Amino acid sequence: MAKNYQFYINGEWRESRSKESISILSPYLREEIGHVQAISQDEVDEAINGAKLAQKEWSQLSVRARGEYLYRWANELLAMKNEIAQSIMEEVGKTFNDAVKEVERTADFIQYTIEEATHMQGESMLGENFPGGNRSKIAVTHRVPLGVILAISPFNYPVNLSAAKIAPSLIVGNAVIFKPATQGAISGVKMIEALHKTGLPKGVLNLVTGRGSVIGDYLVEHPDIDMISFTGGTETGQHIAKISNMIPLVMELGGKDPAIVREDADLVFTSKQIISGAYSYSGQRCTAIKRVLVNETVADELVSLLKEEIESLTVGSPEENNIIVPLIDDKSADFVQGLIDDALEKEATLVVGNKREGNLIYPTLLDNITTDMRVAWEEPFGPVLPIIRVKSDKEAITLANASKFGLQASVFTKDINKAFTIAPQIEAGSVQINGRTERGPDHFPFIGIKGSGMGTQGIKRSIEAMTREKVTIINIYE
Ligand SMILES: NC(=O)c1ccc[n+]([C@@H]2O[C@H](COP(=O)([O-])OP(=O)(O)OC[C@H]3O[C@@H](n4cnc5c(N)ncnc54)[C@H](O)[C@@H]3O)[C@@H](O)[C@H]2O)c1
């Protein structure tokens, strides 16, 4: 029988009083691998009240004392890395090797977060710098925690993207309500088992699982949530931004990252970057390359190089470390198929792919994509890449910016002057010159603009987002 996973509240693992659970289906085993608790709104209240109380004492500990718990967490994660990686693989269909890397990257993330927080300093200002002011007035600013942070994560990096919210929240003295994606919740439970082993004070971290319709909006609208850090789809993020209670929000949402390929690019190198950017983990990455804007003079050559690379991609089960794996569920595969069908109906050229077995979509390359096709604009979150041929850099920039998204973009060229002329004109959080779009290394600022989000992540920026400045003003009198 599939295992029943508990939720975590006030330092205890519990079954929900609702007696209800949610079934987790493996995308490639196509069977139930466990179920998680469908908790009630009363239990959400209990978790948030407990977090609110626990946060007071937690915030009184020194940053080094909090860091001790987090160092132990990183070590426990490494000790459990095979078990956690097995869960990630079974639950979200990521290859075992990539799942192990995700856990290792998470341990590095936590350690770096502790070190960063330990070295952050406040500042002081003298009143005399402003007209009429004087030296007897001194402001001292330092950062203080916000209170209770709601961390909501997506399915695709269930451990890394969750820890990227939890660790910066905890190190500066916040308490956390962690809501993993349903598909990803078992991996979420395991990473919190590792945290529980550190002896973390009860109530500081709570893991809640449940039906979006019962606890989703309830969590977001709760008056005792002080900040929301969300990663997921654009529609969900926009909904959360609309209903939340005038609290700070950091949103990392969907993307449609373009790779702009100039006529002077090294096409062999570029094609390898595009393939790895577009197809790894079947394109289920927020920063996957999701369209290619290539100068028409080199388009034929690029397409033929891409085709050759695609034909060597391995397809099948994540247990055998294949690059192309089944998508998270049938609905997602139907959506991707819909984008391919729409493009082909509108006379796109199928270069390779358009083969499907259930939720396994073979890597697909579509050429001669025009702006009336859905795949030119919509985020597939699957292994399909549209090629749009352009006449000039100007046209590439215009098309890049016509998207509702603005996560990242790549520019491939040997002309560094051109690269630095194009990069500032692109409406995106980051531009990669001669590299695939990607999130790491995790201490770099990571920003989504337009429909791709608001606020900045990246270790130092995440810590800043989960704190606010507090000013104490000293008035010296003689
Ligand atoms: N920009 C980034 O950093 C980044 C990283 C990874 C994924 N993503 C994006 O995430 C999407 C894929 O992930 P997904 O399918 O898990 O996204 P999703 O939006 O379906 O779900 C994300 C999370 O939100 C929760 N949720 C849904 N409705 C809610 C509500 N009303 N209140 C509170 N929580 C709610 C889900 O349970 C899940 O935990 C893609 O669009 C991808 O681009 C973005």
Short mmCIF file of C-alpha atoms and ligand atoms in Angstrom, two decimals:
data_model
loop_
_atom_site.label_atom_id
_atom_site.label_comp_id
_atom_site.label_asym_id
_atom_site.label_seq_id
_atom_site.Cartn_x
_atom_site.Cartn_y
_atom_site.Cartn_z
CA MET A 1 0.00 0.00 0.00
CA ALA A 2 1.24 3.50 -0.83
CA LYS A 3 2.68 5.33 2.17
CA ASN A 4 0.71 7.98 3.99
CA TYR A 5 2.83 11.10 4.65
CA GLN A 6 2.02 13.36 7.59
CA PHE A 7 2.13 17.13 7.83
CA TYR A 8 4.35 19.01 10.29
CA ILE A 9 3.07 21.51 12.78
CA ASN A 10 4.47 22.76 16.09
CA GLY A 11 7.37 20.34 15.90
CA GLU A 12 5.09 17.28 15.47
CA TRP A 13 4.17 15.02 12.57
CA ARG A 14 0.42 14.60 12.36
CA GLU A 15 -2.45 13.14 10.37
CA SER A 16 -5.14 15.61 9.48
CA ARG A 17 -8.35 15.67 11.47
CA SER A 18 -10.07 15.95 8.09
CA LYS A 19 -9.19 12.24 7.57
CA GLU A 20 -8.65 13.18 3.93
CA SER A 21 -5.55 12.76 1.85
CA ILE A 22 -4.32 13.59 -1.64
CA SER A 23 -2.92 10.90 -3.86
CA ILE A 24 0.51 11.49 -5.46
CA LEU A 25 0.97 9.79 -8.83
CA SER A 26 4.38 9.21 -10.32
CA PRO A 27 4.58 10.73 -13.82
CA TYR A 28 6.52 7.76 -15.24
CA LEU A 29 5.61 4.82 -12.98
CA ARG A 30 2.03 5.93 -13.52
CA GLU A 31 1.00 4.60 -10.15
CA GLU A 32 0.29 6.02 -6.73
CA ILE A 33 3.50 6.41 -4.75
CA GLY A 34 2.00 7.89 -1.60
CA HIS A 35 -0.52 10.31 -0.24
CA VAL A 36 -0.23 13.53 1.71
CA GLN A 37 -2.64 15.07 4.18
CA ALA A 38 -5.47 17.30 2.97
CA ILE A 39 -5.50 19.57 6.00
CA SER A 40 -8.36 21.82 7.09
CA GLN A 41 -8.50 25.58 7.58
CA ASP A 42 -8.51 25.03 11.38
CA GLU A 43 -5.22 23.23 11.08
CA VAL A 44 -3.84 26.10 8.96
CA ASP A 45 -4.84 28.47 11.77
CA GLU A 46 -3.08 26.26 14.28
CA ALA A 47 0.10 26.22 12.19
CA ILE A 48 0.13 29.99 11.71
CA ASN A 49 -0.65 30.73 15.38
CA GLY A 50 2.14 28.38 16.46
CA ALA A 51 4.55 29.99 14.00
CA LYS A 52 3.67 33.45 15.25
CA LEU A 53 4.44 32.50 18.85
CA ALA A 54 7.61 30.57 18.01
CA GLN A 55 8.98 33.41 15.88
CA LYS A 56 9.34 35.69 18.91
CA GLU A 57 11.91 33.47 20.64
CA TRP A 58 13.55 32.36 17.41
CA SER A 59 14.25 35.96 16.45
CA GLN A 60 15.93 36.53 19.81
CA LEU A 61 18.61 33.93 19.07
CA SER A 62 21.83 35.19 17.53
CA VAL A 63 22.34 34.70 13.80
CA ARG A 64 25.11 32.24 14.66
CA ALA A 65 22.82 30.21 16.91
CA ARG A 66 20.19 30.01 14.16
CA GLY A 67 22.96 29.17 11.72
CA GLU A 68 23.93 26.12 13.82
CA TYR A 69 20.50 24.57 13.15
CA LEU A 70 20.77 25.35 9.46
CA TYR A 71 24.30 23.92 9.16
CA ARG A 72 22.94 20.74 10.71
CA TRP A 73 20.07 20.81 8.22
CA ALA A 74 22.49 20.97 5.28
CA ASN A 75 24.39 17.99 6.72
CA GLU A 76 21.21 15.98 7.31
CA LEU A 77 20.11 16.65 3.73
CA LEU A 78 23.42 15.32 2.45
CA ALA A 79 23.12 12.28 4.71
CA MET A 80 19.65 11.62 3.25
CA LYS A 81 20.52 12.61 -0.32
CA ASN A 82 19.89 9.24 -1.98
CA GLU A 83 16.56 8.80 -0.23
CA ILE A 84 15.45 12.34 -1.08
CA ALA A 85 16.68 12.02 -4.67
CA GLN A 86 14.69 8.80 -5.03
CA SER A 87 11.57 10.71 -3.93
CA ILE A 88 12.25 13.59 -6.31
CA MET A 89 12.72 11.12 -9.15
CA GLU A 90 9.57 9.14 -8.44
CA GLU A 91 7.42 12.14 -7.69
CA VAL A 92 8.35 14.65 -10.40
CA GLY A 93 10.13 12.36 -12.89
CA LYS A 94 13.56 14.01 -12.74
CA THR A 95 16.57 11.79 -13.42
CA PHE A 96 18.25 10.32 -10.36
CA ASN A 97 21.55 12.09 -11.17
CA ASP A 98 19.84 15.46 -11.48
CA ALA A 99 17.86 14.80 -8.31
CA VAL A 100 21.06 14.08 -6.37
CA LYS A 101 22.57 17.29 -7.78
CA GLU A 102 19.48 19.18 -6.63
CA VAL A 103 19.97 18.00 -3.05
CA GLU A 104 23.70 18.80 -3.11
CA ARG A 105 23.02 22.25 -4.56
CA THR A 106 20.49 22.79 -1.78
CA ALA A 107 23.04 21.97 0.94
CA ASP A 108 25.45 24.45 -0.69
CA PHE A 109 22.66 27.01 -0.84
CA ILE A 110 21.91 26.68 2.86
CA GLN A 111 25.57 26.94 3.86
CA TYR A 112 26.12 30.02 1.69
CA THR A 113 22.97 31.59 3.14
CA ILE A 114 24.27 31.22 6.69
CA GLU A 115 27.61 32.72 5.71
CA GLU A 116 25.98 35.62 3.86
CA ALA A 117 23.69 36.46 6.78
CA THR A 118 26.57 36.25 9.22
CA HIS A 119 28.44 38.88 7.24
CA MET A 120 25.62 41.31 6.62
CA GLN A 121 26.00 44.58 8.48
CA GLY A 122 23.78 47.56 9.18
CA GLU A 123 24.82 51.17 8.62
CA SER A 124 24.85 54.46 10.42
CA MET A 125 24.20 58.02 9.17
CA LEU A 126 25.01 61.41 10.59
CA GLY A 127 22.33 64.08 10.65
CA GLU A 128 24.81 66.78 9.56
CA ASN A 129 24.80 65.57 5.95
CA PHE A 130 21.34 67.08 5.35
CA PRO A 131 20.89 70.91 5.32
CA GLY A 132 20.09 72.13 8.81
CA GLY A 133 21.07 68.83 10.41
CA ASN A 134 23.84 68.30 12.90
CA ARG A 135 26.21 65.69 14.16
CA SER A 136 24.34 65.07 17.38
CA LYS A 137 21.69 63.10 15.50
CA ILE A 138 22.80 59.63 14.42
CA ALA A 139 20.67 57.00 12.70
CA VAL A 140 21.58 53.35 13.10
CA THR A 141 19.89 50.91 10.73
CA HIS A 142 19.88 47.17 10.82
CA ARG A 143 17.64 44.50 9.33
CA VAL A 144 14.90 42.79 11.32
CA PRO A 145 12.70 39.81 10.42
CA LEU A 146 9.21 40.30 9.00
CA GLY A 147 7.44 37.65 11.11
CA VAL A 148 5.73 34.65 9.50
CA ILE A 149 6.70 33.94 5.90
CA LEU A 150 4.50 31.87 3.58
CA ALA A 151 6.75 29.89 1.22
CA ILE A 152 4.95 28.37 -1.78
CA SER A 153 7.00 26.32 -4.22
CA PRO A 154 6.44 24.66 -7.63
CA PHE A 155 6.84 21.03 -8.61
CA ASN A 156 9.94 21.20 -10.79
CA TYR A 157 12.67 21.78 -8.18
CA PRO A 158 10.75 20.62 -5.12
CA VAL A 159 13.73 20.69 -2.75
CA ASN A 160 15.96 23.45 -4.09
CA LEU A 161 13.29 26.07 -4.72
CA SER A 162 11.71 25.36 -1.32
CA ALA A 163 14.99 25.67 0.58
CA ALA A 164 15.69 28.86 -1.38
CA LYS A 165 12.76 30.36 0.52
CA ILE A 166 13.04 28.54 3.85
CA ALA A 167 16.76 29.06 4.57
CA PRO A 168 16.87 32.87 4.03
CA SER A 169 13.63 33.22 6.03
CA LEU A 170 14.89 31.24 9.01
CA ILE A 171 18.42 32.57 9.20
CA VAL A 172 17.21 36.11 9.85
CA GLY A 173 14.66 35.08 12.49
CA ASN A 174 11.38 34.56 10.66
CA ALA A 175 9.09 31.58 11.16
CA VAL A 176 7.86 29.78 8.03
CA ILE A 177 4.70 28.17 6.74
CA PHE A 178 5.89 25.99 3.88
CA LYS A 179 3.37 24.85 1.29
CA PRO A 180 5.02 22.58 -1.28
CA ALA A 181 3.45 21.86 -4.66
CA THR A 182 1.19 18.83 -4.33
CA GLN A 183 3.38 16.99 -6.85
CA GLY A 184 6.59 17.52 -4.87
CA ALA A 185 5.03 17.29 -1.43
CA ILE A 186 6.66 13.94 -0.55
CA SER A 187 10.09 15.41 -1.32
CA GLY A 188 9.01 18.41 0.77
CA VAL A 189 8.14 16.11 3.69
CA LYS A 190 11.55 14.41 3.44
CA MET A 191 13.49 17.67 3.44
CA ILE A 192 11.57 18.76 6.53
CA GLU A 193 12.29 15.39 8.18
CA ALA A 194 15.94 16.37 7.78
CA LEU A 195 15.25 19.76 9.38
CA HIS A 196 13.29 18.14 12.24
CA LYS A 197 16.35 16.00 13.03
CA THR A 198 18.33 19.16 13.86
CA GLY A 199 16.16 19.79 16.94
CA LEU A 200 14.79 23.01 15.46
CA PRO A 201 12.57 24.74 18.07
CA LYS A 202 8.95 23.73 17.58
CA GLY A 203 6.70 25.97 15.53
CA VAL A 204 9.54 27.72 13.69
CA LEU A 205 8.87 25.74 10.53
CA ASN A 206 5.51 24.21 9.62
CA LEU A 207 4.76 22.11 6.55
CA VAL A 208 1.19 22.25 5.32
CA THR A 209 -0.30 20.18 2.51
CA GLY A 210 -3.81 20.26 1.18
CA ARG A 211 -6.24 21.03 -1.56
CA GLY A 212 -5.71 24.38 -3.25
CA SER A 213 -9.46 24.98 -3.10
CA VAL A 214 -9.50 24.54 0.72
CA ILE A 215 -6.22 26.03 1.95
CA GLY A 216 -4.69 27.93 -1.03
CA ASP A 217 -6.48 31.27 -0.84
CA TYR A 218 -6.99 30.81 2.90
CA LEU A 219 -3.24 30.81 3.50
CA VAL A 220 -2.60 33.75 1.18
CA GLU A 221 -5.34 35.91 2.71
CA HIS A 222 -4.53 34.99 6.32
CA PRO A 223 -4.03 38.14 8.43
CA ASP A 224 -1.04 36.66 10.30
CA ILE A 225 1.05 36.01 7.20
CA ASP A 226 3.64 38.82 6.94
CA MET A 227 5.27 38.07 3.58
CA ILE A 228 4.80 35.64 0.68
CA SER A 229 7.61 34.15 -1.34
CA PHE A 230 6.06 32.36 -4.29
CA THR A 231 7.47 30.47 -7.26
CA GLY A 232 5.08 29.00 -9.79
CA GLY A 233 2.96 29.83 -12.80
CA THR A 234 2.11 33.40 -13.82
CA GLU A 235 -1.65 33.01 -13.44
CA THR A 236 -1.33 31.61 -9.92
CA GLY A 237 1.12 34.38 -8.99
CA GLN A 238 -1.14 37.10 -10.35
CA HIS A 239 -4.08 35.66 -8.41
CA ILE A 240 -2.04 35.62 -5.19
CA ALA A 241 -0.86 39.19 -5.76
CA LYS A 242 -4.47 40.33 -6.17
CA ILE A 243 -5.87 38.73 -3.02
CA SER A 244 -2.99 39.14 -0.54
CA ASN A 245 -3.11 41.67 2.30
CA MET A 246 -0.75 44.54 1.44
CA ILE A 247 2.29 42.53 2.53
CA PRO A 248 5.66 42.21 0.76
CA LEU A 249 5.63 39.69 -2.09
CA VAL A 250 8.41 38.07 -4.06
CA MET A 251 7.15 36.29 -7.15
CA GLU A 252 9.16 34.17 -9.55
CA LEU A 253 6.78 33.14 -12.30
CA GLY A 254 6.71 31.73 -15.81
CA GLY A 255 8.96 32.63 -18.72
CA LYS A 256 9.34 32.53 -22.48
CA ASP A 257 13.10 33.04 -22.61
CA PRO A 258 14.38 33.81 -26.12
CA ALA A 259 17.75 32.80 -27.51
CA ILE A 260 18.78 35.51 -29.97
CA VAL A 261 21.24 34.08 -32.47
CA ARG A 262 23.15 36.66 -34.52
CA GLU A 263 24.67 35.93 -37.91
CA ASP A 264 28.16 36.00 -36.38
CA ALA A 265 27.49 33.41 -33.63
CA ASP A 266 29.57 30.26 -33.24
CA LEU A 267 26.76 28.00 -34.40
CA VAL A 268 28.13 24.68 -33.13
CA PHE A 269 28.61 26.07 -29.61
CA THR A 270 25.27 27.91 -29.80
CA SER A 271 23.33 24.82 -30.86
CA LYS A 272 24.69 22.84 -27.89
CA GLN A 273 23.72 25.62 -25.47
CA ILE A 274 20.25 25.87 -26.98
CA ILE A 275 19.68 22.12 -26.78
CA SER A 276 20.72 21.92 -23.16
CA GLY A 277 18.74 25.10 -22.37
CA ALA A 278 15.58 23.97 -24.11
CA TYR A 279 15.34 20.23 -23.56
CA SER A 280 16.95 19.25 -20.26
CA TYR A 281 14.31 17.84 -17.88
CA SER A 282 12.00 17.94 -20.91
CA GLY A 283 11.89 21.74 -20.83
CA GLN A 284 10.21 21.82 -17.40
CA ARG A 285 12.43 24.66 -16.20
CA CYS A 286 11.30 28.25 -15.68
CA THR A 287 14.49 29.41 -17.39
CA ALA A 288 14.39 26.94 -20.27
CA ILE A 289 15.06 28.48 -23.68
CA LYS A 290 11.51 28.63 -25.01
CA ARG A 291 12.00 30.28 -28.42
CA VAL A 292 14.88 30.92 -30.84
CA LEU A 293 15.08 34.21 -32.72
CA VAL A 294 17.71 33.50 -35.36
CA ASN A 295 19.05 35.68 -38.15
CA GLU A 296 17.67 34.24 -41.39
CA THR A 297 21.12 34.12 -43.01
CA VAL A 298 22.28 31.39 -40.58
CA ALA A 299 18.91 29.81 -39.79
CA ASP A 300 19.23 26.77 -42.08
CA GLU A 301 22.60 25.88 -40.64
CA LEU A 302 21.44 26.33 -37.04
CA VAL A 303 18.30 24.27 -37.62
CA SER A 304 20.29 21.44 -39.12
CA LEU A 305 22.74 21.45 -36.16
CA LEU A 306 19.84 21.49 -33.69
CA LYS A 307 18.16 18.60 -35.51
CA GLU A 308 21.33 16.53 -35.29
CA GLU A 309 21.64 17.23 -31.54
CA ILE A 310 17.97 16.44 -30.90
CA GLU A 311 18.28 13.09 -32.61
CA SER A 312 20.93 12.11 -30.09
CA LEU A 313 18.82 13.02 -27.02
CA THR A 314 17.82 9.97 -25.01
CA VAL A 315 14.11 9.52 -24.34
CA GLY A 316 12.40 7.44 -21.64
CA SER A 317 12.40 6.76 -17.93
CA PRO A 318 14.25 9.07 -15.50
CA GLU A 319 15.52 5.91 -13.77
CA GLU A 320 17.88 5.42 -16.73
CA ASN A 321 18.93 9.07 -16.68
CA ASN A 322 17.25 9.96 -19.97
CA ILE A 323 17.21 13.63 -20.97
CA ILE A 324 13.65 13.55 -22.24
CA VAL A 325 11.30 12.17 -19.59
CA PRO A 326 7.52 12.01 -19.22
CA LEU A 327 5.91 15.34 -18.33
CA ILE A 328 4.51 15.93 -14.86
CA ASP A 329 0.96 14.86 -15.85
CA ASP A 330 -1.33 14.13 -18.79
CA LYS A 331 -2.86 17.61 -18.68
CA SER A 332 0.55 19.20 -19.23
CA ALA A 333 1.27 16.83 -22.13
CA ASP A 334 -2.13 17.68 -23.69
CA PHE A 335 -1.26 21.37 -23.42
CA VAL A 336 2.10 20.91 -25.14
CA GLN A 337 0.48 18.79 -27.86
CA GLY A 338 -2.08 21.56 -28.36
CA LEU A 339 0.72 24.07 -29.02
CA ILE A 340 2.36 21.73 -31.55
CA ASP A 341 -0.96 21.00 -33.32
CA ASP A 342 -1.84 24.69 -33.53
CA ALA A 343 1.54 25.53 -35.11
CA LEU A 344 1.34 22.67 -37.62
CA GLU A 345 -2.22 23.63 -38.60
CA LYS A 346 -0.89 27.13 -39.31
CA GLU A 347 1.86 25.67 -41.54
CA ALA A 348 4.88 25.61 -39.30
CA THR A 349 7.61 23.21 -40.48
CA LEU A 350 8.07 20.10 -38.35
CA VAL A 351 11.84 19.49 -38.27
CA VAL A 352 11.76 16.60 -35.82
CA GLY A 353 9.45 15.18 -33.14
CA ASN A 354 5.69 15.44 -32.70
CA LYS A 355 5.61 11.93 -31.35
CA ARG A 356 3.80 11.11 -28.14
CA GLU A 357 3.28 8.15 -25.81
CA GLY A 358 0.87 9.20 -23.05
CA ASN A 359 2.58 12.02 -21.15
CA LEU A 360 5.93 11.38 -22.84
CA ILE A 361 6.42 13.96 -25.59
CA TYR A 362 9.42 13.39 -27.84
CA PRO A 363 11.70 16.40 -28.38
CA THR A 364 10.11 18.56 -31.02
CA LEU A 365 11.61 21.32 -33.16
CA LEU A 366 9.31 23.61 -35.14
CA ASP A 367 10.69 25.95 -37.81
CA ASN A 368 9.17 28.92 -39.66
CA ILE A 369 7.09 29.88 -36.65
CA THR A 370 5.06 33.04 -37.18
CA THR A 371 3.57 35.44 -34.67
CA ASP A 372 0.02 34.15 -35.15
CA MET A 373 0.99 30.78 -33.67
CA ARG A 374 0.41 30.15 -29.95
CA VAL A 375 3.82 28.52 -29.51
CA ALA A 376 5.48 31.84 -30.40
CA TRP A 377 4.12 33.32 -27.14
CA GLU A 378 2.91 30.66 -24.69
CA GLU A 379 5.12 28.80 -22.22
CA PRO A 380 5.00 25.08 -23.09
CA PHE A 381 6.85 23.67 -20.03
CA GLY A 382 7.65 20.76 -22.31
CA PRO A 383 10.20 19.69 -24.94
CA VAL A 384 9.07 21.82 -27.87
CA LEU A 385 11.14 24.63 -29.33
CA PRO A 386 9.93 27.16 -31.91
CA ILE A 387 12.33 28.77 -34.40
CA ILE A 388 11.43 32.28 -35.51
CA ARG A 389 13.56 33.61 -38.36
CA VAL A 390 14.39 37.31 -38.21
CA LYS A 391 15.99 39.79 -40.61
CA SER A 392 17.88 41.94 -38.10
CA ASP A 393 18.89 42.48 -34.46
CA LYS A 394 16.17 45.10 -34.28
CA GLU A 395 13.49 42.61 -35.25
CA ALA A 396 14.86 40.07 -32.74
CA ILE A 397 14.74 42.65 -29.95
CA THR A 398 11.20 43.73 -30.90
CA LEU A 399 9.97 40.13 -30.84
CA ALA A 400 11.84 39.36 -27.62
CA ASN A 401 10.12 42.31 -25.95
CA ALA A 402 6.66 41.64 -27.38
CA SER A 403 6.28 38.74 -24.92
CA LYS A 404 4.25 39.20 -21.75
CA PHE A 405 7.14 37.47 -19.91
CA GLY A 406 10.54 38.89 -18.92
CA LEU A 407 12.61 36.32 -17.07
CA GLN A 408 15.88 35.84 -18.99
CA ALA A 409 17.24 35.96 -22.54
CA SER A 410 20.37 34.70 -24.28
CA VAL A 411 22.34 36.52 -26.96
CA PHE A 412 24.74 34.45 -29.05
CA THR A 413 27.37 36.46 -30.95
CA LYS A 414 31.13 36.77 -31.29
CA ASP A 415 30.85 40.55 -31.27
CA ILE A 416 30.96 41.65 -27.65
CA ASN A 417 30.09 45.23 -28.61
CA LYS A 418 26.90 44.04 -30.28
CA ALA A 419 26.12 41.87 -27.27
CA PHE A 420 26.39 44.86 -24.97
CA THR A 421 24.30 46.95 -27.34
CA ILE A 422 21.52 44.37 -27.46
CA ALA A 423 21.47 43.26 -23.79
CA PRO A 424 20.29 46.58 -22.30
CA GLN A 425 17.44 46.77 -24.82
CA ILE A 426 15.94 43.45 -23.77
CA GLU A 427 13.09 43.51 -21.27
CA ALA A 428 14.18 40.68 -18.98
CA GLY A 429 15.58 40.26 -15.48
CA SER A 430 18.89 38.91 -16.81
CA VAL A 431 20.57 38.52 -20.18
CA GLN A 432 23.09 35.73 -20.73
CA ILE A 433 25.74 36.50 -23.30
CA ASN A 434 26.91 33.32 -25.04
CA GLY A 435 25.28 31.00 -22.54
CA ARG A 436 22.00 29.23 -21.99
CA THR A 437 19.38 30.82 -19.76
CA GLU A 438 19.57 29.40 -16.25
CA ARG A 439 18.99 30.23 -12.63
CA GLY A 440 22.32 29.55 -10.96
CA PRO A 441 24.73 30.15 -9.47
CA ASP A 442 22.33 30.77 -6.63
CA HIS A 443 24.04 33.84 -5.20
CA PHE A 444 23.46 35.82 -8.42
CA PRO A 445 20.43 38.12 -8.34
CA PHE A 446 17.50 36.36 -10.02
CA ILE A 447 14.74 38.60 -11.29
CA GLY A 448 11.55 38.23 -13.28
CA ILE A 449 9.92 41.33 -14.74
CA LYS A 450 6.55 41.82 -16.48
CA GLY A 451 4.57 38.53 -16.24
CA SER A 452 7.67 36.74 -14.92
CA GLY A 453 7.48 38.18 -11.45
CA MET A 454 8.34 40.88 -8.99
CA GLY A 455 11.16 41.35 -6.51
CA THR A 456 14.56 39.70 -6.56
CA GLN A 457 15.84 36.35 -5.35
CA GLY A 458 19.45 35.21 -5.07
CA ILE A 459 20.86 34.57 -1.62
CA LYS A 460 21.65 38.11 -0.44
CA ARG A 461 18.58 39.57 -2.15
CA SER A 462 16.34 36.89 -0.67
CA ILE A 463 17.62 37.70 2.81
CA GLU A 464 16.92 41.38 2.15
CA ALA A 465 13.42 40.57 0.89
CA MET A 466 12.66 38.64 4.07
CA THR A 467 13.74 41.45 6.37
CA ARG A 468 13.09 45.15 6.60
CA GLU A 469 15.25 47.98 7.80
CA LYS A 470 14.74 49.20 11.33
CA VAL A 471 16.08 52.64 12.19
CA THR A 472 17.05 53.74 15.68
CA ILE A 473 17.91 57.42 15.99
CA ILE A 474 20.20 58.61 18.73
CA ASN A 475 19.88 62.27 19.80
CA ILE A 476 22.94 63.22 21.77
CA TYR A 477 22.49 66.04 24.22
CA GLU A 478 25.25 67.72 26.17
N1 LIG B 1 10.68 32.04 -12.20
C1 LIG B 1 11.02 31.01 -11.44
O1 LIG B 1 11.91 31.09 -10.60
C2 LIG B 1 10.32 29.70 -11.60
C3 LIG B 1 10.94 28.53 -11.14
C4 LIG B 1 10.27 27.32 -11.32
C5 LIG B 1 9.02 27.29 -11.90
N2 LIG B 1 8.44 28.44 -12.33
C6 LIG B 1 7.16 28.42 -13.00
O2 LIG B 1 6.27 27.52 -12.32
C7 LIG B 1 5.37 26.96 -13.24
C8 LIG B 1 5.32 25.46 -13.06
O3 LIG B 1 5.13 25.11 -11.71
P1 LIG B 1 3.73 24.63 -11.14
O4 LIG B 1 2.98 23.92 -12.22
O5 LIG B 1 4.01 23.91 -9.86
O6 LIG B 1 3.02 26.04 -10.87
P2 LIG B 1 1.60 26.35 -10.19
O7 LIG B 1 1.37 27.80 -10.33
O8 LIG B 1 0.57 25.42 -10.69
O9 LIG B 1 1.80 25.98 -8.64
C9 LIG B 1 2.79 26.60 -7.85
C10 LIG B 1 2.41 26.48 -6.38
O10 LIG B 1 1.27 27.30 -6.10
C11 LIG B 1 0.33 26.55 -5.35
N3 LIG B 1 -1.01 27.17 -5.53
C12 LIG B 1 -1.87 27.04 -6.56
N4 LIG B 1 -2.96 27.82 -6.36
C13 LIG B 1 -2.77 28.46 -5.17
C14 LIG B 1 -3.52 29.40 -4.42
N5 LIG B 1 -4.71 29.84 -4.81
N6 LIG B 1 -3.02 29.83 -3.24
C15 LIG B 1 -1.83 29.38 -2.80
N7 LIG B 1 -1.05 28.51 -3.48
C16 LIG B 1 -1.52 28.05 -4.65
C17 LIG B 1 0.51 25.15 -5.89
O11 LIG B 1 -0.06 24.19 -5.04
C18 LIG B 1 2.02 25.07 -5.93
O12 LIG B 1 2.55 24.85 -4.63
C19 LIG B 1 5.86 27.36 -14.62
O13 LIG B 1 5.09 28.42 -15.12
C20 LIG B 1 7.28 27.82 -14.35
O14 LIG B 1 7.78 28.73 -15.31
C21 LIG B 1 9.06 29.64 -12.19
#
